[in-house]
Tab-separated table of C-alpha atoms in Angstrom:
chain	number	residue	atom	x	y	z
H	211	MET	CA	-0.059	-0.080	-0.134
H	212	HIS	CA	1.440	3.544	-1.158
H	213	ASN	CA	1.993	5.983	1.910
H	214	CYS	CA	0.063	9.131	0.695
H	215	LYS	CA	2.095	11.089	3.819
H	216	PRO	CA	5.436	13.397	2.806
H	217	THR	CA	8.582	12.049	3.913
H	218	ASN	CA	10.709	15.026	5.504
H	219	THR	CA	12.395	15.433	2.373
H	220	GLN	CA	8.781	15.634	0.276
H	221	GLN	CA	7.449	18.774	0.677
H	222	ALA	CA	3.369	18.347	0.015
H	223	MET	CA	1.205	20.895	-1.925
H	224	THR	CA	-2.012	21.371	-0.478
H	225	ILE	CA	-5.313	22.130	-2.250
H	226	ALA	CA	-7.065	25.326	-0.531
H	227	LYS	CA	-10.955	24.585	0.174
H	228	TYR	CA	-13.140	25.445	-2.714
H	229	ARG	CA	-15.924	27.725	-2.174
H	230	PRO	CA	-18.556	27.561	-5.073
H	231	GLN	CA	-20.650	30.835	-5.745
H	232	ALA	CA	-24.082	29.925	-5.496
H	233	VAL	CA	-26.259	30.287	-8.740
H	234	PHE	CA	-28.715	32.514	-7.992
H	235	THR	CA	-32.299	30.885	-7.671
H	236	SER	CA	-35.104	33.886	-7.528
H	237	PRO	CA	-38.152	33.116	-5.416
H	238	ILE	CA	-40.448	33.402	-8.178
H	239	ASN	CA	-38.821	30.831	-10.085
H	240	ASN	CA	-39.195	28.197	-6.659
H	241	LEU	CA	-42.845	29.383	-6.804
H	242	VAL	CA	-43.312	28.794	-10.116
H	243	ASN	CA	-41.471	25.378	-10.285
H	244	GLU	CA	-43.492	24.119	-7.116
H	245	PHE	CA	-46.622	25.015	-8.609
H	246	PHE	CA	-46.101	24.066	-12.260
H	247	GLY	CA	-43.765	20.926	-11.710
H	248	ARG	CA	-40.891	22.296	-13.574
H	249	ASP	CA	-38.496	25.166	-13.804
H	250	ILE	CA	-39.237	28.654	-15.114
H	251	SER	CA	-36.113	28.512	-16.995
H	252	HIS	CA	-37.668	25.702	-19.309
H	253	PHE	CA	-40.143	28.412	-20.390
H	254	THR	CA	-37.235	30.973	-20.720
H	255	GLY	CA	-34.912	28.878	-22.289
H	256	HIS	CA	-32.651	28.664	-20.048
H	257	ASP	CA	-31.734	25.561	-18.062
H	258	ASP	CA	-29.375	25.918	-14.544
H	259	VAL	CA	-27.197	22.976	-14.777
H	260	ARG	CA	-24.749	22.649	-11.991
H	261	ARG	CA	-21.343	23.788	-12.299
H	262	SER	CA	-18.391	21.849	-11.266
H	263	VAL	CA	-14.815	22.545	-10.889
H	264	PRO	CA	-12.187	21.480	-13.363
H	265	SER	CA	-10.513	18.126	-12.213
H	266	VAL	CA	-6.518	18.488	-11.420
H	267	ASN	CA	-3.936	16.371	-11.032
H	268	ILE	CA	-0.275	17.634	-9.440
H	269	LEU	CA	2.731	15.683	-9.742
H	270	GLU	CA	6.011	15.887	-7.866
H	271	ARG	CA	8.909	15.586	-9.744
H	272	GLY	CA	12.820	15.923	-9.065
H	273	ASN	CA	12.832	19.678	-9.933
H	274	ASP	CA	9.285	20.935	-9.809
H	275	PHE	CA	5.742	20.249	-9.159
H	276	TYR	CA	3.675	19.572	-12.581
H	277	LEU	CA	0.566	20.587	-12.198
H	278	ARG	CA	-1.967	20.047	-14.946
H	279	LEU	CA	-6.225	21.471	-15.167
H	280	LEU	CA	-8.329	20.239	-17.405
H	281	ALA	CA	-10.190	23.513	-18.959
H	282	PRO	CA	-12.144	22.659	-21.661
H	283	GLY	CA	-14.223	25.068	-23.491
H	284	PHE	CA	-11.885	28.173	-22.431
H	285	SER	CA	-9.185	29.792	-24.687
H	286	LYS	CA	-5.961	30.663	-23.500
H	287	GLU	CA	-7.312	34.436	-22.881
H	288	ASP	CA	-9.948	33.420	-20.442
H	289	LEU	CA	-7.641	31.753	-17.949
H	290	LYS	CA	-5.522	33.757	-15.123
H	291	LEU	CA	-2.999	32.418	-12.726
H	292	ASN	CA	-1.868	34.433	-9.939
H	293	VAL	CA	0.486	33.924	-7.163
H	294	GLU	CA	-0.382	35.753	-3.670
H	295	ASN	CA	0.882	34.957	-0.048
H	296	ASP	CA	2.159	31.334	-1.015
H	297	THR	CA	-1.169	30.806	-2.861
H	298	LEU	CA	-1.698	29.790	-6.587
H	299	THR	CA	-5.232	30.874	-7.917
H	300	ILE	CA	-6.151	29.787	-11.299
H	301	SER	CA	-9.263	31.584	-12.695
H	302	ALA	CA	-11.166	31.357	-15.920
H	303	GLU	CA	-13.995	33.352	-17.078
H	304	LYS	CA	-15.932	33.048	-20.566
H	305	LYS	CA	-18.556	35.603	-21.084
H	306	VAL	CA	-22.180	34.898	-22.428
H	307	GLU	CA	-22.718	34.602	-26.280
H	308	GLU	CA	-24.991	37.548	-27.289
H	309	LEU	CA	-27.830	36.628	-29.387
H	310	LYS	CA	-28.148	38.538	-32.781
H	311	GLU	CA	-31.831	40.403	-33.863
H	312	HIS	CA	-34.608	37.483	-34.717
H	313	GLU	CA	-32.672	34.882	-32.832
H	314	ARG	CA	-33.796	33.653	-29.242
H	315	TRP	CA	-32.704	30.240	-27.389
H	316	THR	CA	-34.845	27.186	-27.105
H	317	ARG	CA	-32.442	25.750	-24.747
H	318	ARG	CA	-29.414	26.726	-22.853
H	319	GLU	CA	-27.281	24.769	-20.698
H	320	PHE	CA	-24.153	26.488	-21.051
H	321	GLY	CA	-23.232	30.311	-21.641
H	322	HIS	CA	-21.622	32.092	-18.872
H	323	SER	CA	-18.870	29.901	-17.222
H	324	ALA	CA	-16.176	30.544	-14.616
H	325	PHE	CA	-13.705	28.939	-12.077
H	326	SER	CA	-11.785	29.441	-9.301
H	327	ARG	CA	-8.961	27.172	-7.608
H	328	SER	CA	-6.438	27.786	-5.099
H	329	PHE	CA	-3.485	25.839	-4.556
H	330	ARG	CA	-1.238	26.168	-1.287
H	331	LEU	CA	2.213	26.365	-2.473
H	332	PRO	CA	4.834	24.216	-0.091
H	333	GLU	CA	7.815	26.637	1.505
H	334	HIS	CA	10.590	25.544	-0.967
H	335	VAL	CA	9.057	26.549	-4.411
H	336	ASN	CA	10.420	29.540	-6.487
H	337	ALA	CA	6.990	31.236	-7.492
H	338	GLU	CA	9.056	33.857	-9.634
H	339	GLY	CA	9.633	30.911	-11.781
H	340	ILE	CA	6.490	29.083	-12.072
H	341	THR	CA	5.494	28.578	-16.057
H	342	ALA	CA	2.226	27.652	-18.001
H	343	GLU	CA	1.484	26.327	-20.946
H	344	PHE	CA	-2.205	25.715	-22.494
H	345	GLN	CA	-2.601	22.953	-24.985
H	346	ASN	CA	-5.995	20.935	-26.295
H	347	GLY	CA	-8.166	22.369	-23.032
H	348	VAL	CA	-5.654	21.539	-20.480
H	349	LEU	CA	-3.089	23.934	-19.105
H	350	HIS	CA	-0.194	22.637	-17.849
H	351	VAL	CA	1.696	24.779	-15.093
H	352	SER	CA	5.518	23.977	-13.640
H	353	ILE	CA	6.254	25.253	-10.453
H	354	PRO	CA	9.916	24.849	-9.835
H	355	LYS	CA	11.474	24.026	-6.561
H	356	THR	CA	14.100	25.898	-4.429
H	357	GLU	CA	17.243	24.057	-2.538
H	358	VAL	CA	16.349	23.432	0.930
H	359	ALA	CA	18.809	25.799	2.809
H	360	LYS	CA	21.280	23.526	4.255
H	361	PRO	CA	22.448	23.946	7.997
H	362	LYS	CA	25.610	25.898	8.131
H	363	SER	CA	28.371	24.448	10.287
H	364	ARG	CA	31.781	25.835	11.045
H	365	THR	CA	34.498	25.818	14.310
H	366	ILE	CA	34.529	28.530	16.070
H	367	ASP	CA	38.107	28.979	17.372
H	368	ILE	CA	38.555	30.016	21.238
H	369	ILE	CA	40.455	33.301	21.971
């Protein structure tokens, strides 16, 4: 059985608690839903489908941590990475598509999508050296490690 706890020489990268933003549900929507047995959004062509957080894989390698985050449907320009107070935050927002004249939705399960994921960085990483690349809906992030400060020893002459 594999031990998941890091040893003294390993640094664990922890995931900060995700706090999803609640999808706004109006009291009128709830009332109509109870009365008619279906969502008012059914009549307006919009379905409030639960939004999920993108999946992530984090791999510790010899010189770095390697993070892969699935972000299909987003472009490179939609994504933002930020490091603040030893926390790496990856977020994205895709704006709603505007309708042209004489168009209306008959069903709408996606439109505006956004997410934010935060990761607590371990002590010995070089935040300035973080690099990211986006390919085929997957964000690849490399977080380089720094050398652990070794205790210095020296002999002190007595005078």
